[in-house]
């Protein structure tokens, strides 16, 4: 009697473990298959590599290149870069507070006939660095500050791109 | 472990820790809230908006931890028919749903000024919304059957199936590029590293501790009232049985 209930418990235990394993593997396969649909944005390099169909609407993400921002009333143009490739973006509308040169941003829109990315929405990507202003100032003063130079937002973005850029190209 | 299947044994321990967790919750809130909301320095980029993070990250931490407890309790219930594990899962789920809702709402309030949008369908935000629906589904399934045992079992299976979402939420910011920022805690060769300055990390830890202690204290209270409700149900049932045996009509 006790033995019987023990094996039943063991059976349930194996069933639960196997079920979870199967579910995990299945989910992993589905997520890998839909990799390209889950990524939120593409880098200028990936766009240059032709990962996005030319007339398709998509999001491009990267750093606002230093000295590239030209504001003309509500019209803004700037260059978004991943330190490898870059892309000219034009946008009309309100920019988020965090938008500035060296900041990680994500723009949604499409490439027009002149090869310029016309954005209908620009979002600021916040990085995972949190510090008081005095600490940021001290870092800048001591020269250990390298915002927009592959550290901070840039690192976050290039790191975020790693899994997709190392994955085998899905679309030929 | 099976010793704790006995509600009396379980509650003896739960009642013993109650004053400690409740006291710690009060102390941590009293110490932590003023630091988090008033005296801690504003962030160099976000300014005062950084204070939302203290509530947001604490809620998100609890929503993950509580789901782990709901799933673990459900597994123990399904495998060993452990009634207390099921009771802990059932008592925790509504709190998990509330903290998930809080994490979503505070995230939106932060996203509007910082990102420029309340909501995007990136991997982190979408998987968190799914977690919220999993909690609601679990709560609904628990009460969806006449036979409460069947409802409990169906809900427990849902909780287990939904647990695949936990690693997805956690690693979503690493596996795919998202609008949401990566984790502030990084596990590397030389231990846990944080990209958050100490002056901001301290109030965050205080708030995370306060939230956790609050959850544990409320969990003990919920378990107590659940067990009392079960006792009342049983007393009513046996009263009905006695009435029937004596021959008086039970209304």
Coordinates of C-alpha atoms in Angstrom, one line a residue:
Chain A
X1 CA 0.0 0.0 0.0
X2 CA 2.7 2.4 1.1
X3 CA 4.9 1.2 -1.8
X4 CA 2.1 1.8 -4.3
X5 CA 1.5 5.3 -3.2
X6 CA 5.2 6.0 -3.3
X7 CA 5.5 4.9 -6.9
X8 CA 2.5 7.0 -7.7
X9 CA 4.1 10.0 -6.2
X10 CA 7.3 9.2 -8.1
X11 CA 5.4 8.8 -11.3
X12 CA 3.8 12.2 -10.8
X13 CA 7.2 13.7 -10.0
X14 CA 8.7 12.4 -13.2
X15 CA 5.6 13.4 -15.1
X16 CA 5.9 17.0 -13.9
X17 CA 9.7 17.1 -14.5
X18 CA 9.3 15.7 -18.0
X19 CA 6.4 17.9 -18.8
X20 CA 8.3 21.0 -17.8
X21 CA 11.4 19.9 -19.7
X22 CA 9.2 19.3 -22.8
X23 CA 7.5 22.6 -22.4
X24 CA 10.8 24.4 -21.9
X25 CA 12.4 22.9 -25.1
X26 CA 9.2 23.6 -27.1
X27 CA 9.2 27.2 -25.9
X28 CA 12.9 27.6 -26.7
X29 CA 12.3 26.3 -30.2
X30 CA 9.4 28.6 -30.8
X31 CA 11.2 31.6 -29.5
X32 CA 14.3 30.8 -31.6
X33 CA 12.1 30.4 -34.7
X34 CA 10.5 33.8 -34.0
X35 CA 13.8 35.5 -33.1
X36 CA 13.5 38.0 -35.8
X37 CA 10.0 39.0 -34.8
X38 CA 10.8 39.4 -31.1
X39 CA 13.7 41.8 -31.5
X40 CA 12.4 45.3 -30.9
X41 CA 14.8 47.1 -33.2
X42 CA 17.6 46.6 -35.8
X43 CA 21.0 48.2 -35.8
X44 CA 22.2 50.3 -38.7
X45 CA 24.7 47.5 -39.5
X46 CA 21.9 44.9 -39.7
X47 CA 19.9 47.2 -41.9
X48 CA 23.0 47.7 -44.2
X49 CA 23.4 43.9 -44.3
X50 CA 19.9 43.8 -45.7
X51 CA 18.1 42.1 -42.8
X52 CA 15.1 44.3 -43.4
X53 CA 13.1 44.5 -46.6
X54 CA 13.6 48.0 -48.1
X55 CA 10.0 49.1 -48.2
X56 CA 9.1 47.6 -44.8
X57 CA 8.3 49.6 -41.7
X58 CA 10.8 48.9 -38.9
X59 CA 12.7 50.3 -35.9
X60 CA 16.3 51.2 -36.0
X61 CA 18.2 51.6 -32.8
X62 CA 21.6 53.1 -32.0
X63 CA 23.4 56.1 -30.6
X64 CA 22.7 59.7 -31.7
X65 CA 26.0 60.6 -33.3
X66 CA 27.8 63.5 -31.7
X67 CA 27.4 66.7 -33.7
X68 CA 24.8 65.3 -36.0
X69 CA 21.6 66.8 -34.6
X70 CA 20.1 69.6 -36.7
X71 CA 17.0 71.1 -35.3
X72 CA 14.7 73.3 -37.5
X73 CA 11.6 74.1 -35.5
X74 CA 9.7 70.8 -35.1
X75 CA 11.9 69.1 -37.8
X76 CA 14.9 67.2 -36.5
X77 CA 17.5 65.3 -38.4
X78 CA 20.3 63.3 -36.9
X79 CA 22.5 60.3 -37.5
X80 CA 22.0 57.1 -35.6
X81 CA 25.1 54.9 -35.3
X82 CA 26.2 51.6 -33.8
X83 CA 29.9 52.6 -34.1
X84 CA 30.1 50.4 -37.2
X85 CA 27.4 51.7 -39.6
X86 CA 25.2 54.7 -39.4
X87 CA 22.0 56.0 -40.8
X88 CA 20.5 59.4 -41.4
X89 CA 17.1 59.9 -39.6
X90 CA 14.5 62.7 -40.2
X91 CA 11.7 63.2 -37.7
X92 CA 9.0 65.8 -37.1
X93 CA 7.5 66.0 -33.6
X94 CA 8.3 66.0 -30.0
X95 CA 11.4 64.3 -28.8
X96 CA 11.6 62.5 -25.4
X97 CA 13.4 64.3 -22.6
X98 CA 16.4 62.0 -22.7
X99 CA 17.1 62.6 -26.4
X100 CA 20.5 64.1 -26.9
X101 CA 23.8 63.4 -28.7
X102 CA 25.4 60.2 -27.5
X103 CA 22.1 58.9 -26.2
X104 CA 20.7 55.5 -27.3
X105 CA 17.5 55.9 -29.2
X106 CA 15.1 53.8 -31.2
X107 CA 13.3 55.3 -34.2
X108 CA 10.3 53.8 -36.0
X109 CA 9.6 54.5 -39.6
X110 CA 10.8 53.5 -43.1
X111 CA 13.5 54.4 -45.6
X112 CA 12.4 56.9 -48.3
X113 CA 13.6 57.0 -51.9
X114 CA 16.6 59.1 -51.0
X115 CA 17.8 56.5 -48.5
X116 CA 16.9 58.6 -45.5
X117 CA 15.1 56.9 -42.6
X118 CA 11.9 58.9 -42.0
X119 CA 10.8 58.3 -38.5
X120 CA 7.2 58.6 -37.2
X121 CA 8.3 58.0 -33.6
X122 CA 11.5 58.4 -31.7
X123 CA 12.0 56.8 -28.3
X124 CA 14.9 57.2 -25.9
X125 CA 16.5 54.0 -24.7
X126 CA 17.6 54.4 -21.1
X127 CA 20.6 52.4 -20.0
X128 CA 21.1 50.5 -16.7
X129 CA 23.4 53.1 -15.2
X130 CA 22.0 55.0 -12.3
X131 CA 24.0 57.6 -10.4
X132 CA 23.6 61.0 -8.7
X133 CA 24.7 64.0 -10.7
X134 CA 27.7 64.6 -8.5
X135 CA 29.0 61.1 -9.3
X136 CA 28.5 61.6 -13.0
X137 CA 30.3 64.9 -12.8
X138 CA 33.2 63.4 -10.8
X139 CA 33.5 60.6 -13.4
X140 CA 33.6 63.1 -16.2
X141 CA 36.2 65.2 -14.4
X142 CA 38.5 62.2 -13.8
X143 CA 38.2 61.2 -17.4
X144 CA 36.6 57.9 -16.7
X145 CA 33.4 58.9 -18.4
X146 CA 33.0 57.6 -21.9
X147 CA 29.4 58.0 -22.7
X148 CA 28.6 57.5 -26.4
X149 CA 31.9 55.8 -26.9
X150 CA 30.8 52.2 -26.7
X151 CA 30.1 52.4 -22.9
X152 CA 26.8 53.0 -21.2
X153 CA 24.0 53.3 -23.7
X154 CA 26.3 52.2 -26.6
X155 CA 27.4 49.1 -24.8
X156 CA 23.8 48.3 -23.9
X157 CA 22.8 48.6 -27.5
X158 CA 25.7 46.7 -29.0
X159 CA 25.3 44.0 -26.3
X160 CA 21.6 43.8 -27.0
X161 CA 22.4 43.2 -30.6
X162 CA 24.8 40.4 -30.1
X163 CA 22.3 37.4 -30.0
X164 CA 20.7 38.4 -33.3
X165 CA 23.9 39.3 -35.1
X166 CA 25.6 36.0 -34.2
X167 CA 22.5 34.1 -35.1
X168 CA 22.4 32.5 -38.6
X169 CA 20.7 34.8 -41.1
X170 CA 17.1 33.6 -41.3
X171 CA 16.1 35.4 -44.5
X172 CA 18.4 35.0 -47.5
Chain B
X1 CA 9.2 18.2 4.6
X2 CA 5.9 16.3 5.0
X3 CA 5.8 17.4 8.6
X4 CA 4.7 20.8 7.2
X5 CA 1.8 19.2 5.4
X6 CA 0.1 19.3 8.8
X7 CA -1.6 22.8 9.0
X8 CA -1.1 22.9 12.8
X9 CA 2.7 22.3 12.5
X10 CA 2.9 24.7 9.6
X11 CA 1.0 27.5 11.3
X12 CA 3.1 27.1 14.5
X13 CA 6.2 28.1 12.4
X14 CA 4.3 30.7 10.4
X15 CA 2.9 32.3 13.6
X16 CA 6.3 32.3 15.1
X17 CA 7.9 34.3 12.2
X18 CA 4.9 36.6 11.9
X19 CA 6.0 39.3 14.5
X20 CA 9.5 39.3 13.0
X21 CA 8.5 39.8 9.4
X22 CA 5.7 42.3 10.3
X23 CA 8.1 44.2 12.5
X24 CA 10.8 44.2 9.8
X25 CA 8.3 45.4 7.2
X26 CA 7.3 48.3 9.4
X27 CA 11.0 49.2 10.2
X28 CA 12.1 48.9 6.6
X29 CA 9.2 51.0 5.3
X30 CA 9.7 53.7 8.0
X31 CA 13.5 53.9 7.3
X32 CA 13.3 53.2 3.5
X33 CA 10.4 55.3 2.3
X34 CA 11.8 58.7 3.3
X35 CA 15.2 57.8 1.9
X36 CA 13.7 56.5 -1.4
X37 CA 11.2 59.3 -1.9
X38 CA 12.9 62.3 -0.3
X39 CA 16.5 62.3 0.7
X40 CA 18.2 60.0 -1.9
X41 CA 19.9 62.0 -4.7
X42 CA 18.1 62.4 -8.1
X43 CA 19.7 60.5 -11.0
X44 CA 22.0 62.4 -13.4
X45 CA 19.7 61.6 -16.4
X46 CA 16.3 61.0 -15.0
X47 CA 16.2 63.5 -12.2
X48 CA 13.4 62.9 -9.7
X49 CA 11.8 60.3 -11.9
X50 CA 14.3 57.8 -10.6
X51 CA 12.2 57.5 -7.5
X52 CA 9.5 55.5 -9.4
X53 CA 12.2 52.8 -9.8
X54 CA 12.2 52.1 -6.1
X55 CA 8.6 51.0 -6.3
X56 CA 8.9 49.5 -9.8
X57 CA 11.9 47.3 -9.2
X58 CA 10.6 46.2 -5.8
X59 CA 7.2 45.2 -7.3
X60 CA 8.9 43.4 -10.2
X61 CA 11.1 41.5 -7.7
X62 CA 8.0 40.4 -5.8
X63 CA 6.0 39.5 -8.8
X64 CA 8.8 37.1 -9.9
X65 CA 9.4 35.7 -6.4
X66 CA 5.7 35.2 -5.7
X67 CA 5.2 33.4 -9.0
X68 CA 8.1 31.1 -8.1
X69 CA 6.3 30.4 -4.8
X70 CA 3.0 29.8 -6.6
X71 CA 4.6 27.4 -9.1
X72 CA 6.6 25.6 -6.5
X73 CA 3.6 25.2 -4.2
X74 CA 1.6 24.0 -7.2
X75 CA 4.2 21.4 -8.0
X76 CA 4.3 20.2 -4.4
X77 CA 0.5 20.0 -4.4
X78 CA 0.3 18.1 -7.7
X79 CA 3.1 15.6 -6.9
X80 CA 2.7 15.0 -3.1
X81 CA -0.9 16.3 -2.7
X82 CA 0.6 18.7 -0.1
X83 CA -2.4 20.7 1.0
X84 CA -0.5 23.5 2.7
X85 CA 1.7 24.0 -0.4
X86 CA -1.5 24.6 -2.3
X87 CA -2.9 26.9 0.3
X88 CA 0.4 29.0 0.2
X89 CA 0.1 29.2 -3.6
X90 CA -3.6 30.2 -3.5
X91 CA -3.0 32.8 -0.8
X92 CA 0.0 34.3 -2.6
X93 CA -1.5 34.5 -6.1
X94 CA -3.6 37.6 -5.6
X95 CA -0.7 39.4 -4.1
X96 CA 1.5 38.4 -7.1
X97 CA -1.2 39.8 -9.4
X98 CA -1.3 43.1 -7.5
X99 CA 2.5 43.5 -7.5
X100 CA 2.6 42.6 -11.3
X101 CA 0.0 45.3 -11.8
X102 CA 2.0 47.7 -9.8
X103 CA 5.1 47.0 -11.7
X104 CA 3.3 47.5 -15.0
X105 CA 1.7 50.8 -13.9
X106 CA 4.8 52.3 -12.4
X107 CA 6.7 51.2 -15.5
X108 CA 4.2 53.0 -17.7
X109 CA 4.4 56.1 -15.5
X110 CA 8.2 56.1 -15.9
X111 CA 8.2 55.2 -19.6
X112 CA 6.1 58.1 -20.7
X113 CA 8.6 60.8 -19.5
X114 CA 11.8 58.8 -20.1
X115 CA 11.2 56.7 -23.2
X116 CA 8.5 58.9 -24.7
X117 CA 5.8 56.2 -24.6
X118 CA 3.7 54.5 -22.0
X119 CA 3.9 51.1 -23.7
X120 CA 5.7 49.2 -26.4
X121 CA 5.4 45.6 -27.3
X122 CA 9.0 44.6 -26.6
X123 CA 10.0 41.3 -25.1
X124 CA 10.2 42.4 -21.5
X125 CA 6.9 44.3 -21.4
X126 CA 5.0 41.7 -23.3
X127 CA 6.2 38.8 -21.2
X128 CA 5.4 40.7 -18.0
X129 CA 1.9 41.4 -19.2
X130 CA 1.6 37.6 -19.9
X131 CA 2.6 37.0 -16.3
X132 CA -0.2 39.3 -15.1
X133 CA -2.7 37.2 -17.2
X134 CA -1.2 34.0 -15.8
X135 CA -1.9 35.2 -12.3
X136 CA -5.5 36.2 -13.2
X137 CA -6.0 32.8 -14.9
X138 CA -4.7 31.0 -11.9
X139 CA -7.0 32.9 -9.6
X140 CA -10.0 32.4 -11.9
X141 CA -9.4 28.7 -12.4
X142 CA -9.2 28.0 -8.7
X143 CA -12.8 29.0 -8.3
X144 CA -14.0 27.8 -11.7
X145 CA -15.2 24.3 -10.6
X146 CA -18.0 23.1 -8.4
X147 CA -15.5 20.6 -6.9
X148 CA -12.8 22.8 -5.4
X149 CA -10.2 20.0 -5.6
X150 CA -10.6 19.9 -9.4
X151 CA -10.3 23.7 -9.6
X152 CA -7.1 23.6 -7.5
X153 CA -5.6 20.9 -9.7
X154 CA -6.4 22.8 -12.9
X155 CA -5.0 26.0 -11.5
X156 CA -1.9 24.3 -10.3
X157 CA -1.2 22.9 -13.8
X158 CA -1.7 26.3 -15.3
X159 CA 0.8 27.7 -12.7
X160 CA 3.4 25.1 -13.6
X161 CA 2.9 25.6 -17.4
X162 CA 3.2 29.4 -16.9
X163 CA 6.5 29.0 -15.0
X164 CA 8.4 28.8 -18.4
X165 CA 7.6 32.5 -18.6
X166 CA 9.8 33.3 -15.6
X167 CA 13.2 32.8 -17.3
X168 CA 11.8 34.5 -20.4
X169 CA 10.9 37.6 -18.4
X170 CA 14.3 37.6 -16.7
X171 CA 16.5 37.0 -19.7
X172 CA 14.3 38.9 -22.3
X173 CA 16.5 41.9 -22.0
X174 CA 19.6 39.8 -22.8
X175 CA 18.2 37.4 -25.4
X176 CA 16.6 40.1 -27.6
X177 CA 17.1 43.8 -27.9
X178 CA 14.3 45.6 -26.1
X179 CA 13.4 49.1 -25.2
X180 CA 13.6 48.1 -21.6
X181 CA 17.0 48.5 -20.0
X182 CA 19.1 45.4 -19.1
X183 CA 19.2 44.2 -15.5
X184 CA 21.0 46.4 -13.0
X185 CA 22.5 43.4 -11.3
X186 CA 25.1 41.4 -13.2
X187 CA 26.4 38.0 -12.1
X188 CA 30.0 37.7 -13.2
X189 CA 33.1 35.8 -12.3
X190 CA 33.8 38.0 -9.3
X191 CA 30.4 38.0 -7.8
X192 CA 27.3 40.2 -8.3
X193 CA 28.0 43.6 -9.8
X194 CA 25.6 46.5 -10.1
X195 CA 25.6 49.4 -12.5
X196 CA 23.7 51.5 -9.9
X197 CA 25.5 53.9 -7.6
X198 CA 25.5 53.1 -3.9
X199 CA 23.4 56.2 -3.0
X200 CA 20.6 54.8 -5.2
X201 CA 21.2 51.2 -4.5
X202 CA 20.7 51.5 -0.7
X203 CA 17.1 52.8 -0.9
X204 CA 16.4 50.2 -3.5
X205 CA 17.5 47.4 -1.3
X206 CA 15.6 48.8 1.7
X207 CA 12.4 49.0 -0.4
X208 CA 12.9 45.5 -1.8
X209 CA 13.4 44.2 1.7
X210 CA 10.3 46.1 2.9
X211 CA 8.2 44.7 0.1
X212 CA 9.4 41.2 0.7
X213 CA 8.7 41.3 4.5
X214 CA 5.3 42.9 3.8
X215 CA 4.4 40.0 1.5
X216 CA 5.5 37.4 4.1
X217 CA 3.5 39.1 6.8
X218 CA 0.4 39.4 4.7
X219 CA 0.9 35.7 3.6
X220 CA 0.7 34.5 7.2
X221 CA -2.4 36.6 7.8
X222 CA -4.1 35.2 4.7
X223 CA -3.1 31.6 5.6
X224 CA -4.6 32.1 9.1
X225 CA -7.9 33.4 7.7
X226 CA -8.0 30.6 5.1
X227 CA -7.6 27.9 7.8
X228 CA -10.2 29.6 10.0
X229 CA -12.6 29.7 7.0
X230 CA -12.0 26.0 6.4
X231 CA -12.7 25.3 10.1
X232 CA -16.0 27.2 9.9
X233 CA -16.9 25.3 6.8
X234 CA -16.2 22.0 8.4
X235 CA -18.1 22.9 11.6
X236 CA -21.1 23.8 9.5
X237 CA -20.9 20.6 7.5
X238 CA -20.7 18.4 10.7
X239 CA -23.6 20.4 12.1
X240 CA -25.7 19.6 9.1
X241 CA -24.7 16.0 9.4
X242 CA -25.7 15.9 13.1
X243 CA -29.0 17.6 12.3
X244 CA -29.7 15.0 9.6
X245 CA -28.9 12.2 12.0
X246 CA -31.1 13.5 14.7
X247 CA -33.9 13.8 12.2
X248 CA -34.3 17.5 12.2
X249 CA -34.6 19.1 8.8
X250 CA -31.5 21.1 8.0
X251 CA -32.7 24.3 6.4

